[in-house]
Coordinates of N, CA and C and ligand atoms in Angstrom, one line a residue:
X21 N 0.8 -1.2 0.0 CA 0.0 0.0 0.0 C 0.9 1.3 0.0
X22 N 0.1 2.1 -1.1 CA 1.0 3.4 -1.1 C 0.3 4.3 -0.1
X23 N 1.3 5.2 1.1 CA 0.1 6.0 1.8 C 0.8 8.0 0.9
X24 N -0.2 8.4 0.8 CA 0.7 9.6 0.8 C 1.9 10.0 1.8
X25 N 2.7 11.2 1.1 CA 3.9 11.6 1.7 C 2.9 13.1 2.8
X26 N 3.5 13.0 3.8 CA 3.1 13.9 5.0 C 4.4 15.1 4.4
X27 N 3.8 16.6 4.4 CA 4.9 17.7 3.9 C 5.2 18.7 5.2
X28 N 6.1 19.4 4.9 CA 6.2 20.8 5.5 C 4.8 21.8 6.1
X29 N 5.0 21.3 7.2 CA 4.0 21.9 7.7 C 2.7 21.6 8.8
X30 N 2.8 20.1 8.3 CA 2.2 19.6 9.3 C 2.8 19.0 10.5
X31 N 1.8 19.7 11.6 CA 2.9 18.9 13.3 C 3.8 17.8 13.5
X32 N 2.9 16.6 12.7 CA 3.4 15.2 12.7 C 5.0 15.0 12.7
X33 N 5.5 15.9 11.9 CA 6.9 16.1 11.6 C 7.8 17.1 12.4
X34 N 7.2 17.5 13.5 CA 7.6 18.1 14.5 C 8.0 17.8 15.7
X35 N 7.1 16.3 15.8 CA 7.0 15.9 16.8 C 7.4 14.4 17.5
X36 N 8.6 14.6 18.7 CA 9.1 13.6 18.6 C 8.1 12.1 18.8
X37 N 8.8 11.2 17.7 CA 7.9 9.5 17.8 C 7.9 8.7 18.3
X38 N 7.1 7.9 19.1 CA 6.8 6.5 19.9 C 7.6 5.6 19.3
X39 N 8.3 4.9 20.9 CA 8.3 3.7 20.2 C 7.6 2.7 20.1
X40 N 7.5 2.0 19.1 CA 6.8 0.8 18.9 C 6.9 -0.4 19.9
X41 N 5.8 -0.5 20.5 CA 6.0 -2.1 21.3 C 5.6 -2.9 20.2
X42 N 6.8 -4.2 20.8 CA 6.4 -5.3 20.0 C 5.2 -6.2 20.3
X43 N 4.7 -6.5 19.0 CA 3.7 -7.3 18.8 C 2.2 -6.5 18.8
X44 N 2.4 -4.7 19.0 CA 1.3 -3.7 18.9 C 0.4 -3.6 17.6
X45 N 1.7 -3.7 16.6 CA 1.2 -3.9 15.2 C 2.1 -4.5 14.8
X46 N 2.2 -4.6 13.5 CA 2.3 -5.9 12.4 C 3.4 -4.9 11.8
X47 N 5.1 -5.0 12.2 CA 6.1 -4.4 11.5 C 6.8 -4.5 10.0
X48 N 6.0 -6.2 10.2 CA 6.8 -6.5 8.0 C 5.8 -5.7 7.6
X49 N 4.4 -5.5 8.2 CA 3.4 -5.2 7.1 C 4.0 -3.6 6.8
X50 N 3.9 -2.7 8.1 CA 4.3 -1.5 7.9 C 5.3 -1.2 7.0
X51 N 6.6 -2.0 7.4 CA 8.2 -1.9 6.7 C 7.9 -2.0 5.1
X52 N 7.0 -2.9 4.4 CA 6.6 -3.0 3.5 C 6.0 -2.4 2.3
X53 N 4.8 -2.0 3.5 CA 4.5 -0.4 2.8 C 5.4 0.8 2.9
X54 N 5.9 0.9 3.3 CA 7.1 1.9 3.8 C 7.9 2.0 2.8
X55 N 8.6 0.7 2.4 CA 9.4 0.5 0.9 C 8.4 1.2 -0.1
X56 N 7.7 0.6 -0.3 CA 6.8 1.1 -1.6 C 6.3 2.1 -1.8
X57 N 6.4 3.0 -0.6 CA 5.9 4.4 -0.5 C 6.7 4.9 -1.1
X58 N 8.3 5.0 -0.7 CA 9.5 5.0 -0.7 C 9.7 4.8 -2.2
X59 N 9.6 3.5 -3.0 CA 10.2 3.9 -3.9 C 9.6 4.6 -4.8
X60 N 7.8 4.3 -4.9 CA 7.1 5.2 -5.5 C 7.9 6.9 -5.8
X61 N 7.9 7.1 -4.9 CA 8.6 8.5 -4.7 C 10.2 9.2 -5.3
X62 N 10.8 7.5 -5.4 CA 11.9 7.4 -5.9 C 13.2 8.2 -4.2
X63 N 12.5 7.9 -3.4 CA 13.1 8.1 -2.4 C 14.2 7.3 -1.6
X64 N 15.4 7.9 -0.9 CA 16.5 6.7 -0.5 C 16.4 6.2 1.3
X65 N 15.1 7.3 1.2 CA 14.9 7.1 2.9 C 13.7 7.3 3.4
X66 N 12.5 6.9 4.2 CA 11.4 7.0 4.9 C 11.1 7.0 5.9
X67 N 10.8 7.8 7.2 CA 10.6 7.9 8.2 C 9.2 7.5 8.3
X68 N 8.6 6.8 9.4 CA 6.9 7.1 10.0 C 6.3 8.3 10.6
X69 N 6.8 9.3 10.5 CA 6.3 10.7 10.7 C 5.7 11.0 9.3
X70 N 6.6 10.6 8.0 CA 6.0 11.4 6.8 C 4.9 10.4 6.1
X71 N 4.4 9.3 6.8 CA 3.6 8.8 6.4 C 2.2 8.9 7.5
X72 N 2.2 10.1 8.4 CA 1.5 10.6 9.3 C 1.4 9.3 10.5
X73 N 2.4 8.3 11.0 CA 2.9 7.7 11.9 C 3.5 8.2 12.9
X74 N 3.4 8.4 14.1 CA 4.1 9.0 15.1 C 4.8 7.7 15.8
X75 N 5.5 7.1 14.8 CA 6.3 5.7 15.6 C 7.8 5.7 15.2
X76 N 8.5 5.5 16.0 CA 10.2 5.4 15.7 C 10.1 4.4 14.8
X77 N 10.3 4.2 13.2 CA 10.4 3.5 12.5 C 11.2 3.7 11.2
X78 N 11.8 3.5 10.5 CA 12.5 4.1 9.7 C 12.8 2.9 8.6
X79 N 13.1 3.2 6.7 CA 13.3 2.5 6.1 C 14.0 3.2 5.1
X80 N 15.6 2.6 4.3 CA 16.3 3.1 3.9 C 16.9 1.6 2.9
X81 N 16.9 2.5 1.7 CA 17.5 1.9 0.7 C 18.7 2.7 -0.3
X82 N 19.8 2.7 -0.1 CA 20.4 3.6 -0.7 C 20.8 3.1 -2.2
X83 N 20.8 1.9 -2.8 CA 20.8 1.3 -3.5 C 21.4 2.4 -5.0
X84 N 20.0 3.0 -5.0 CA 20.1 4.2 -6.3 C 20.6 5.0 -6.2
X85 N 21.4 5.1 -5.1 CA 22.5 6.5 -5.1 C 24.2 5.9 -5.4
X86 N 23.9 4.7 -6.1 CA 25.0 4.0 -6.8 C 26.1 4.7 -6.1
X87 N 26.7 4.0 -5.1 CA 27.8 4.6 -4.3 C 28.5 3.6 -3.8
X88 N 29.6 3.4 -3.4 CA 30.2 1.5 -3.2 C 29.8 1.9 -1.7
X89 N 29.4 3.1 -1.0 CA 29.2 2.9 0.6 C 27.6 2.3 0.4
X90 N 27.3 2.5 -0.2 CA 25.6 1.8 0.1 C 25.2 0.6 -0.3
X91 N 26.3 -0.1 -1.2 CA 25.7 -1.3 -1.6 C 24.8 -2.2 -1.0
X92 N 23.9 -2.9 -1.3 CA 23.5 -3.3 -0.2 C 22.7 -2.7 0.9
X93 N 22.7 -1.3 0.9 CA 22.3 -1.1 2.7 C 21.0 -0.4 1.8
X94 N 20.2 -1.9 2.1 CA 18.6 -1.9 2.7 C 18.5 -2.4 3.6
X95 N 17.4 -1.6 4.4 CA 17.0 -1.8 6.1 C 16.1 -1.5 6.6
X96 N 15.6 -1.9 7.8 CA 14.4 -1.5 8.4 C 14.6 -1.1 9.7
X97 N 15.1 0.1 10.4 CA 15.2 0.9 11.8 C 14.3 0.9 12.8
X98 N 13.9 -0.2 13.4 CA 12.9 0.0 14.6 C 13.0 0.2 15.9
X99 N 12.7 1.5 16.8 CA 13.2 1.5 18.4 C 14.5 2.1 17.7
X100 N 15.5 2.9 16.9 CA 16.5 3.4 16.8 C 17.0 3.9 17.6
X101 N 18.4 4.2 18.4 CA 19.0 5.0 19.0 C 20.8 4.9 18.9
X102 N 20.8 6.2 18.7 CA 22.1 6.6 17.8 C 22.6 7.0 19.2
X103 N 23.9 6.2 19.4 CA 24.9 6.9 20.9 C 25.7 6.8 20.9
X104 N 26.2 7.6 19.6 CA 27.5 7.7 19.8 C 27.8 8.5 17.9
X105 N 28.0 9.5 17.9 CA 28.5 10.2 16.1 C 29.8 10.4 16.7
X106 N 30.2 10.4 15.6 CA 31.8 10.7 15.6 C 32.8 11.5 14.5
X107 N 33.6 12.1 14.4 CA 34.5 12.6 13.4 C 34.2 13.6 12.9
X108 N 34.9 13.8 11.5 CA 34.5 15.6 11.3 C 32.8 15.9 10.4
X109 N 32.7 17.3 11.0 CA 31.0 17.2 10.2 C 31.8 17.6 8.9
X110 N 30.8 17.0 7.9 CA 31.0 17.2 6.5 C 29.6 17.8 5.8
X111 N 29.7 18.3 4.9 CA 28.7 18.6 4.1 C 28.1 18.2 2.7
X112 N 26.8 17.8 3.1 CA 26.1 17.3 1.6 C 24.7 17.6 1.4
X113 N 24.0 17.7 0.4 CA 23.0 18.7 -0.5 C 22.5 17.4 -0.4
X114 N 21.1 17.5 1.1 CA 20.1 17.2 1.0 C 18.7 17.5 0.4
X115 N 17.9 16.3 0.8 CA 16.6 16.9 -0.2 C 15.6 16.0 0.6
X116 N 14.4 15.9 0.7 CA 13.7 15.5 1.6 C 11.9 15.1 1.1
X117 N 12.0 14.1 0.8 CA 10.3 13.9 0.4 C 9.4 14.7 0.9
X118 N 9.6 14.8 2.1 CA 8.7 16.3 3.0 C 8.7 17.3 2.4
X119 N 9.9 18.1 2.0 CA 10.1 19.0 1.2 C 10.2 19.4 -0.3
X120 N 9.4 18.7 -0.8 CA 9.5 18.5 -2.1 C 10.0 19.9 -3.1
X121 N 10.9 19.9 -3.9 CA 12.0 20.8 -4.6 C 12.5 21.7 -4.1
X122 N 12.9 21.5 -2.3 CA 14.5 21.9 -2.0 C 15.1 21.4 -1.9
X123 N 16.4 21.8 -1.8 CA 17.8 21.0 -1.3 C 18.5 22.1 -0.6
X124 N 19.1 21.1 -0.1 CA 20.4 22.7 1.0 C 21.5 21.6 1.4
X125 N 23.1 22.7 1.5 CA 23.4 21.6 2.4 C 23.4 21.7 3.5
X126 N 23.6 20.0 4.4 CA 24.0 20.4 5.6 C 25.3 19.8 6.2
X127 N 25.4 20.1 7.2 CA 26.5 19.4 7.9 C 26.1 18.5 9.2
X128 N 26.9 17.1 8.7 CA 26.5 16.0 9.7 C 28.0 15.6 10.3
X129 N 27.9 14.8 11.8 CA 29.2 14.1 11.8 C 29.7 12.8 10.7
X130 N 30.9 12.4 10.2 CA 30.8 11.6 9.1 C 30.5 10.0 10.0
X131 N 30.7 9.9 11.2 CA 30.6 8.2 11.6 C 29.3 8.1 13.0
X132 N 28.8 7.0 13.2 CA 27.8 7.0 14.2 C 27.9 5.6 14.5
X133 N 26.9 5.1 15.8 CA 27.0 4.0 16.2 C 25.3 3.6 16.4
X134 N 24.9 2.7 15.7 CA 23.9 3.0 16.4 C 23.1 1.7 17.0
X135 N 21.5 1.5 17.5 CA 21.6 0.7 17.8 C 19.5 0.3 17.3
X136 N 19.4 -0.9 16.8 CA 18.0 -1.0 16.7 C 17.6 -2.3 16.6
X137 N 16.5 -2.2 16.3 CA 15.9 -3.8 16.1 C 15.3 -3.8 14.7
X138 N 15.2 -5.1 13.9 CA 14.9 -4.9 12.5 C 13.6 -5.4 12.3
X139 N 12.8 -5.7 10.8 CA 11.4 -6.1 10.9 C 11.1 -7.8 11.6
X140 N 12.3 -8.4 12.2 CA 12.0 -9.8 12.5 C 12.2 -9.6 14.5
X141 N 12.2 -8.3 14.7 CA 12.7 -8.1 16.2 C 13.8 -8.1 16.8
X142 N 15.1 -8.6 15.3 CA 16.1 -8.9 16.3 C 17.2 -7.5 16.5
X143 N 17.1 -7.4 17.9 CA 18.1 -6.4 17.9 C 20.2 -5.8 17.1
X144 N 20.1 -5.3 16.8 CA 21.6 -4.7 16.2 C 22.3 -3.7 16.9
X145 N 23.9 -4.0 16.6 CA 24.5 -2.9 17.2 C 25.9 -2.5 16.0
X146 N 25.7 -1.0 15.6 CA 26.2 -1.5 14.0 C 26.8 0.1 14.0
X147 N 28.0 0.2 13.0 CA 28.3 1.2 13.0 C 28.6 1.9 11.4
X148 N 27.8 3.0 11.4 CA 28.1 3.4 9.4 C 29.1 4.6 9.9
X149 N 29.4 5.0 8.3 CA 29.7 6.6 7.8 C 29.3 6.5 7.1
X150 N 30.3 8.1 6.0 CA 30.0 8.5 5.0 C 28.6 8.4 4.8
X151 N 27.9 8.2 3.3 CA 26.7 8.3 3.4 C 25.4 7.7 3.8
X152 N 25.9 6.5 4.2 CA 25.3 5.5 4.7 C 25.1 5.9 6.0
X153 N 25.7 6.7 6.7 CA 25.3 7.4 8.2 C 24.8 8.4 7.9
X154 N 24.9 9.6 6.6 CA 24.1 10.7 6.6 C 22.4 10.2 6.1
X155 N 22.2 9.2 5.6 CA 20.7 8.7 5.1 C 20.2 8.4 6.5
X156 N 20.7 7.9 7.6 CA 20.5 7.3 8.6 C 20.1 8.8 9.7
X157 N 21.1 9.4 9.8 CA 21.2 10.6 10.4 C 19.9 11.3 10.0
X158 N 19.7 11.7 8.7 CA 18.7 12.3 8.2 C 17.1 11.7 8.9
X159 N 16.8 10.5 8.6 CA 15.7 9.7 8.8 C 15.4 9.5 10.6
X160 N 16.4 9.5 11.4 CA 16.7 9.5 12.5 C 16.0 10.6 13.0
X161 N 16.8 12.0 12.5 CA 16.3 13.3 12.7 C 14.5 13.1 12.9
X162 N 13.9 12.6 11.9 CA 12.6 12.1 11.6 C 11.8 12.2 12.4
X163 N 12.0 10.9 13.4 CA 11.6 10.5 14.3 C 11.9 11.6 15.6
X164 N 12.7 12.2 15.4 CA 13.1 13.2 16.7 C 12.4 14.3 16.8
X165 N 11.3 14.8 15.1 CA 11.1 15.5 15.0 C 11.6 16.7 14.3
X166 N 12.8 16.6 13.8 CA 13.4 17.2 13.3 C 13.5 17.5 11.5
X167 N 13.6 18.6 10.8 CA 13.8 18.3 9.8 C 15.0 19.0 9.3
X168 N 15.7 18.8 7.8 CA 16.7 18.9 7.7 C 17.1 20.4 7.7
X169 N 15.9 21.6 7.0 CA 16.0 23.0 7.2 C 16.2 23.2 8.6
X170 N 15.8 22.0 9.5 CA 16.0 23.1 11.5 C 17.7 23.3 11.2
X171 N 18.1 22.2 10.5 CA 20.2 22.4 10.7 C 20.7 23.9 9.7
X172 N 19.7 24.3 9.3 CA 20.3 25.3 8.1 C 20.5 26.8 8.9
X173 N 20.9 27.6 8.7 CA 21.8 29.0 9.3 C 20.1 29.8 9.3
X174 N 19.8 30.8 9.9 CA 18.6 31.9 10.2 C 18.8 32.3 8.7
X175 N 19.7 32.8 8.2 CA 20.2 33.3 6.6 C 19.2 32.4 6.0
X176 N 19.5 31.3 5.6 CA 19.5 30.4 4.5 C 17.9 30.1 4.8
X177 N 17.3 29.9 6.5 CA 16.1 29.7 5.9 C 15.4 30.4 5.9
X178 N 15.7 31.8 5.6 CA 14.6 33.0 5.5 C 14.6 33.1 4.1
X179 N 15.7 32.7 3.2 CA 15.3 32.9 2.0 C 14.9 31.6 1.3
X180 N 14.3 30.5 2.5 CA 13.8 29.7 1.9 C 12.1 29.8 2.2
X181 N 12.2 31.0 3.3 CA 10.9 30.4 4.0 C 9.7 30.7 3.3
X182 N 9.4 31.4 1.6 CA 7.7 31.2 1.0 C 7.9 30.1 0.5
X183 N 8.7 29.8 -0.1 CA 8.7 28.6 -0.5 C 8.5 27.3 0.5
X184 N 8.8 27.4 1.6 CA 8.5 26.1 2.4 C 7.4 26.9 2.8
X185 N 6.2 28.3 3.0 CA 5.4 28.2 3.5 C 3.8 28.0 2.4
X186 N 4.8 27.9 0.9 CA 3.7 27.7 -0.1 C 3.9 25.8 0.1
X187 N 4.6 25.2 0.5 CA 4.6 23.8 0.8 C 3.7 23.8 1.8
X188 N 3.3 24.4 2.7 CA 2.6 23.7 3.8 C 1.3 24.3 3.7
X189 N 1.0 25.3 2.5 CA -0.2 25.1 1.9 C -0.9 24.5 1.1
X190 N 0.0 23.4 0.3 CA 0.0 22.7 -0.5 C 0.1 23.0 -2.3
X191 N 0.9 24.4 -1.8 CA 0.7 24.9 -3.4 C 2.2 24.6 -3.6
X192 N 2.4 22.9 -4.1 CA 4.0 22.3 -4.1 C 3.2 21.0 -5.7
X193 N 4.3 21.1 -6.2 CA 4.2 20.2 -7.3 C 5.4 18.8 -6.6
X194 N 4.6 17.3 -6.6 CA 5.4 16.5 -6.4 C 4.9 15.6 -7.2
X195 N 5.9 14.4 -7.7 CA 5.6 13.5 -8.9 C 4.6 12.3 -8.2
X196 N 4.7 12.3 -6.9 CA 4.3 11.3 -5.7 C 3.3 12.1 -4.8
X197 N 1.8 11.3 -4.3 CA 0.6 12.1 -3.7 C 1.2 12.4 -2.7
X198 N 0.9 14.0 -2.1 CA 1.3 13.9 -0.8 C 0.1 14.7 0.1
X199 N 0.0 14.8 1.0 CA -0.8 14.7 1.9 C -0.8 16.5 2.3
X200 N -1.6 17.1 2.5 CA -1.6 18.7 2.2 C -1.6 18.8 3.9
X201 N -0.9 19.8 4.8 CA -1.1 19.5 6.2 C -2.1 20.1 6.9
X202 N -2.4 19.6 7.7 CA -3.7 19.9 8.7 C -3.1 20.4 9.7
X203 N -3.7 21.4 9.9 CA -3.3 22.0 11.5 C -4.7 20.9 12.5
X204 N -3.3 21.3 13.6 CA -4.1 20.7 14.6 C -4.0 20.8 15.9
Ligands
NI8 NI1 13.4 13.5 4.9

């Protein structure tokens, strides 16, 4: 099931997310749709906030960003908790399903540690960089509430802000449905 993408503007994405107890709901089913949302959109990362889910959940495929750091890293983030970033922040020109036609960069640490459980329950304790930690970082942010313009300078987001406030009216062109936000 495809759910629409949740945008700029609505709380959902403001607000930090639950964790999931196990056995509450059905995680392959969610993780599943999650992909599909995901790729419909042609996206490399999906949080449960932008699918109007307020649950720490997260799903990442970097596959299409053809990079020898991502080979392979598909995944399913459940209960996440990052303790430990490390090394120098670096900078790279994100973009955000939420946000549909910005990008900015930002600056993240390049290494992290983190820790979670996947769609079968079983817990991990695993460590990325490079971009395989900034997809993670990014989607992470997600669930905290956070989005990628909160890291941008007062400068940068005032000359972004009609633009993200015609996004949270829904006067945004995306190739993928997305969900116009509701105050609440
Ligand atoms: Ni995002």
């Amino acid at each position: 099931m495809i759910y629409p993408i949740v945008v700029y503007g609505d709380p959902v994405l403001k607000k930090p997310a639950e964790d999931i107890e196990k056995g509450s709901i059905d995680v392959k089913q969610l993780a599943e749709d999650m992909f599909e949302t995901m790729y419909n959109a042609s996206g490399v990362g999906l949080a449960g906030p932008q699918i109007g889910k307020s649950l720490r959940i997260f799903v990442v495929d970097g596959e299409p960003m053809d990079e020898e750091n991502l080979k392979g890293f598909k995944k399913v983030f459940i209960n996440p908790e990052i303790f430990d970033e490390e090394g120098d922040e670096w900078s790279f020109e994100e973009g955000c399903l939420s946000i549909p036609g910005i990008r900015a960069e930002v600056f993240r640490p390049e290494k992290l540690h983190i820790r979670y459980f996947d769609e079968d329950w079983n817990e991990h304790e695993e460590e990325y960089e490079g971009l395989a930690a900034r997809i993670i970082q990014h989607e992470y942010d997600h669930i905290e509430g956070v989005l990628f313009t909160d890291h941008l300078t007062g400068l940068k987001r005032r000359l972004l802000k009609s633009k993200l406030t015609n996004i949270s009216k829904g006067n945004v062109k995306a190739d993928y449905r997305i969900a116009i936000p509701q105050k609440k």
